[in-house]
Short mmCIF file of C-alpha atoms in Angstrom, two decimals:
data_model
loop_
_atom_site.label_atom_id
_atom_site.label_comp_id
_atom_site.label_asym_id
_atom_site.label_seq_id
_atom_site.Cartn_x
_atom_site.Cartn_y
_atom_site.Cartn_z
CA UNK Z 1 2.27 4.29 -11.74
CA UNK Z 2 -1.33 3.97 -11.60
CA UNK Z 3 -3.39 6.46 -9.25
CA UNK Z 4 -7.31 6.84 -8.14
CA UNK Z 5 -8.40 10.38 -9.70
CA UNK Z 6 -11.74 12.22 -8.76
CA UNK Z 7 -14.02 14.80 -9.82
CA UNK Z 8 -14.60 18.06 -9.50
CA UNK Z 9 -11.56 19.17 -7.45
CA UNK Z 10 -13.98 21.90 -5.63
CA UNK Z 11 -18.11 21.97 -5.72
CA UNK Z 12 -19.71 24.42 -4.30
CA UNK Z 13 -23.39 24.23 -3.66
CA UNK Z 14 -26.59 25.32 -1.98
CA UNK Z 15 -27.85 23.95 1.11
CA UNK Z 16 -30.15 21.62 -0.22
CA UNK Z 17 -29.05 20.60 -3.41
CA UNK Z 18 -27.75 17.09 -4.24
CA UNK Z 19 -24.37 16.69 -5.33
CA UNK Z 20 -22.49 13.66 -7.28
CA UNK Z 21 -18.96 13.10 -6.30
CA UNK Z 22 -16.87 11.20 -8.92
CA UNK Z 23 -14.12 8.47 -8.97
CA UNK Z 24 -12.25 6.46 -10.88
CA UNK Z 25 -10.36 3.80 -8.60
CA UNK Z 26 -7.40 2.10 -10.01
CA UNK Z 27 -8.08 -0.33 -12.42
CA UNK Z 28 -7.57 -3.88 -11.11
CA UNK Z 29 -8.90 -2.41 -7.40
CA UNK Z 30 -12.03 -4.41 -5.96
CA UNK Z 31 -12.71 -2.54 -3.17
CA UNK Z 32 -14.07 1.08 -3.07
CA UNK Z 33 -14.70 3.25 0.23
CA UNK Z 34 -15.00 6.83 0.51
CA UNK Z 35 -13.33 8.83 3.31
CA UNK Z 36 -14.37 12.97 4.28
CA UNK Z 37 -11.58 15.43 6.31
CA UNK Z 38 -13.27 18.22 7.47
CA UNK Z 39 -11.10 20.60 7.88
CA UNK Z 40 -8.11 20.46 10.25
CA UNK Z 41 -9.90 17.26 10.99
CA UNK Z 42 -8.98 13.70 11.09
CA UNK Z 43 -9.93 11.46 8.37
CA UNK Z 44 -13.30 9.86 8.85
CA UNK Z 45 -14.39 6.59 7.05
CA UNK Z 46 -18.47 7.03 5.15
CA UNK Z 47 -18.25 3.69 3.32
CA UNK Z 48 -16.92 0.85 1.89
CA UNK Z 49 -18.25 -0.98 -1.69
CA UNK Z 50 -17.28 -4.79 -3.11
CA UNK Z 51 -19.28 -6.92 -5.41
CA UNK Z 52 -21.71 -4.25 -5.80
CA UNK Z 53 -22.91 -3.42 -2.55
CA UNK Z 54 -22.01 -1.96 0.48
CA UNK Z 55 -19.85 -3.68 2.35
CA UNK Z 56 -19.85 -1.68 5.52
CA UNK Z 57 -20.86 1.76 7.01
CA UNK Z 58 -20.52 4.61 9.33
CA UNK Z 59 -22.90 6.13 11.54
CA UNK Z 60 -22.40 9.77 9.22
CA UNK Z 61 -23.32 7.50 6.03
CA UNK Z 62 -27.11 8.44 6.54
CA UNK Z 63 -30.02 8.31 4.02
CA UNK Z 64 -28.55 11.36 2.79
CA UNK Z 65 -26.16 9.26 1.05
CA UNK Z 66 -25.49 6.75 -1.54
CA UNK Z 67 -22.89 5.50 -3.57
CA UNK Z 68 -23.37 3.46 -7.48
CA UNK Z 69 -20.87 2.25 -9.79
CA UNK Z 70 -22.56 3.10 -12.60
CA UNK Z 71 -20.09 1.65 -15.06
CA UNK Z 72 -16.77 -0.28 -15.03
CA UNK Z 73 -14.68 2.49 -14.03
CA UNK Z 74 -16.82 5.23 -12.14
CA UNK Z 75 -17.80 4.96 -8.54
CA UNK Z 76 -19.99 8.01 -7.35
CA UNK Z 77 -20.81 9.51 -3.78
CA UNK Z 78 -24.42 10.96 -4.09
CA UNK Z 79 -25.61 13.30 -1.53
CA UNK Z 80 -29.54 13.93 -2.00
CA UNK Z 81 -29.92 17.42 0.42
CA UNK Z 82 -26.68 19.02 1.29
CA UNK Z 83 -26.22 20.34 4.72
CA UNK Z 84 -23.96 23.11 5.60
CA UNK Z 85 -22.21 20.24 7.93
CA UNK Z 86 -21.49 18.11 4.65
CA UNK Z 87 -18.68 20.75 3.95
CA UNK Z 88 -15.54 18.57 3.94
CA UNK Z 89 -13.13 17.02 1.70
CA UNK Z 90 -14.06 14.03 -0.10
CA UNK Z 91 -11.44 11.15 -0.34
CA UNK Z 92 -11.94 7.88 -2.35
CA UNK Z 93 -9.79 4.96 -2.08
CA UNK Z 94 -9.51 2.21 -3.75
CA UNK Z 95 -7.92 -1.28 -2.50
CA UNK Z 96 -6.80 -4.81 -4.09
CA UNK Z 97 -7.82 -7.61 -2.24
CA UNK Z 98 -5.27 -10.01 -4.02
CA UNK Z 99 -2.67 -7.76 -2.87
CA UNK Z 100 -1.52 -6.81 0.39
CA UNK Z 101 -4.47 -4.35 1.08
CA UNK Z 102 -3.20 -1.43 1.31
CA UNK Z 103 -5.90 1.78 0.48
CA UNK Z 104 -4.88 4.55 -2.51
CA UNK Z 105 -6.43 7.94 -1.81
CA UNK Z 106 -7.40 10.30 -4.55
CA UNK Z 107 -6.73 13.73 -4.51
CA UNK Z 108 -9.99 14.69 -3.07
CA UNK Z 109 -13.06 17.03 -3.72
CA UNK Z 110 -13.23 19.86 -1.80
CA UNK Z 111 -17.14 20.33 -1.04
CA UNK Z 112 -18.46 23.49 -0.12
CA UNK Z 113 -22.28 23.91 0.94
CA UNK Z 114 -23.14 27.45 1.09
CA UNK D 1 -16.06 -0.09 16.95
CA UNK D 2 -12.21 0.60 16.41
CA UNK D 3 -11.07 3.74 18.72
CA UNK D 4 -7.38 5.28 17.40
CA UNK D 5 -5.71 7.69 19.53
CA UNK D 6 -2.20 9.90 18.42
CA UNK D 7 0.06 11.47 19.65
CA UNK D 8 1.32 14.34 20.38
CA UNK D 9 -1.22 16.77 18.02
CA UNK D 10 1.81 19.24 17.04
CA UNK D 11 5.81 18.06 16.64
CA UNK D 12 8.31 20.36 16.11
CA UNK D 13 11.98 18.77 15.63
CA UNK D 14 15.32 20.52 14.09
CA UNK D 15 16.52 19.18 11.13
CA UNK D 16 18.51 15.69 11.71
CA UNK D 17 16.75 15.07 14.80
CA UNK D 18 14.35 12.15 14.90
CA UNK D 19 10.66 12.53 15.44
CA UNK D 20 8.62 9.33 17.20
CA UNK D 21 5.06 9.32 16.87
CA UNK D 22 2.52 7.28 18.94
CA UNK D 23 -0.80 5.23 18.25
CA UNK D 24 -3.18 3.22 20.40
CA UNK D 25 -5.80 1.15 19.56
CA UNK D 26 -8.66 -0.31 21.02
CA UNK D 27 -9.79 -3.04 18.87
CA UNK D 28 -7.44 -6.28 19.38
CA UNK D 29 -8.85 -8.10 15.98
CA UNK D 30 -7.26 -5.18 14.38
CA UNK D 31 -3.79 -6.65 12.47
CA UNK D 32 -3.13 -3.72 9.84
CA UNK D 33 -1.58 -0.40 10.44
CA UNK D 34 -1.12 2.16 7.98
CA UNK D 35 0.62 5.42 8.25
CA UNK D 36 -0.10 8.19 6.07
CA UNK D 37 1.51 11.56 5.38
CA UNK D 38 -0.55 14.64 4.61
CA UNK D 39 0.91 17.48 2.91
CA UNK D 40 -1.61 20.67 2.91
CA UNK D 41 -4.19 20.17 0.35
CA UNK D 42 -3.12 17.09 -0.90
CA UNK D 43 -4.35 13.20 -0.54
CA UNK D 44 -3.01 11.67 2.20
CA UNK D 45 0.17 9.73 0.70
CA UNK D 46 0.49 5.98 2.26
CA UNK D 47 4.29 6.10 3.49
CA UNK D 48 4.75 2.70 5.79
CA UNK D 49 2.50 -0.31 6.83
CA UNK D 50 2.82 -2.83 9.56
CA UNK D 51 0.97 -6.09 9.77
CA UNK D 52 0.29 -7.55 13.63
CA UNK D 53 2.42 -10.70 12.65
CA UNK D 54 6.00 -8.17 12.73
CA UNK D 55 6.86 -6.59 15.45
CA UNK D 56 9.07 -3.77 13.59
CA UNK D 57 9.49 -2.51 10.07
CA UNK D 58 11.77 -0.32 8.83
CA UNK D 59 12.22 1.69 5.26
CA UNK D 60 14.99 3.99 4.80
CA UNK D 61 14.75 6.83 7.12
CA UNK D 62 11.28 5.80 8.42
CA UNK D 63 10.48 2.70 10.59
CA UNK D 64 6.82 1.17 12.38
CA UNK D 65 7.51 -0.82 15.50
CA UNK D 66 4.10 -2.92 16.73
CA UNK D 67 3.27 -3.99 20.09
CA UNK D 68 0.03 -6.03 20.25
CA UNK D 69 -0.06 -6.77 23.96
CA UNK D 70 0.04 -3.15 24.66
CA UNK D 71 -2.42 -2.12 21.34
CA UNK D 72 0.29 0.39 20.42
CA UNK D 73 2.26 1.25 17.39
CA UNK D 74 4.81 3.94 16.66
CA UNK D 75 5.98 5.60 13.42
CA UNK D 76 9.79 6.70 14.01
CA UNK D 77 11.68 9.11 11.35
CA UNK D 78 15.36 10.19 11.79
CA UNK D 79 17.34 12.16 10.05
CA UNK D 80 14.64 14.57 9.54
CA UNK D 81 14.48 16.87 6.69
CA UNK D 82 12.43 19.46 5.97
CA UNK D 83 10.38 18.13 3.46
CA UNK D 84 9.16 15.98 5.89
CA UNK D 85 6.87 18.64 7.06
CA UNK D 86 3.38 17.44 6.79
CA UNK D 87 0.62 16.01 9.01
CA UNK D 88 1.42 12.19 9.84
CA UNK D 89 -2.24 10.37 10.42
CA UNK D 90 -1.98 6.34 11.99
CA UNK D 91 -4.94 3.82 11.69
CA UNK D 92 -5.83 0.76 12.17
CA UNK D 93 -7.82 -1.91 10.42
CA UNK D 94 -8.95 -5.37 11.20
CA UNK D 95 -7.86 -6.38 7.42
CA UNK D 96 -7.60 -6.07 3.63
CA UNK D 97 -10.82 -4.32 2.25
CA UNK D 98 -12.13 -3.49 5.69
CA UNK D 99 -12.52 0.15 7.38
CA UNK D 100 -9.46 2.08 7.84
CA UNK D 101 -9.84 3.83 11.63
CA UNK D 102 -7.42 7.23 11.78
CA UNK D 103 -5.90 8.70 14.43
CA UNK D 104 -6.34 12.63 15.15
CA UNK D 105 -3.14 13.79 13.33
CA UNK D 106 0.66 15.04 13.94
CA UNK D 107 1.68 18.05 12.24
CA UNK D 108 5.37 17.73 12.07
CA UNK D 109 7.62 20.84 11.68
CA UNK D 110 10.83 20.37 10.80
CA UNK D 111 12.68 23.20 11.16
CA UNK D 112 16.39 24.23 9.25
#
């Protein structure tokens, strides 16, 4: 069964550094999402992406964040200048709009900002 | 925007008992309500979902009910097993392609 994949599984960075988190959505899916989960807390929506543009974003998704689909398979989240409070698990998800709309999550990237 | 509240935050049951987790939502436009199971350090896994044109849905030991008038929906797990132990999240969305708003999660512990 196809799954969403993410790399790296764990990223450690210094405050102020840029990080890029990578995702490969399920191949026939057209909607892509990023969510984050601070340790022990609920999953929070960051951004959704469809037809090569952002379709929704939350208040968390400020100017420090950007998303890109650089090619036909990858979907990336960039954080330009990381802060301590960006430490969290970042999940990518994808959904097929012609299906039931279920969102399938990747395994996550644990980002630790020191 | 949408707000989803989930109760209880922790639930401990004996193996074989039933477990019920309840969620309320605020946006009457929401029409899709999935439930995710998350084991420690793993991805949220979709276990069941319901849409607003249906009042109840069942899949083996798991069932979900929806009351659109009262804006609440519940997850029912019967004959619980130790492997059901995990954190369960409810969520709501206005439809396919739209963001999910998650509840705060319920840590379910099934004691053998």
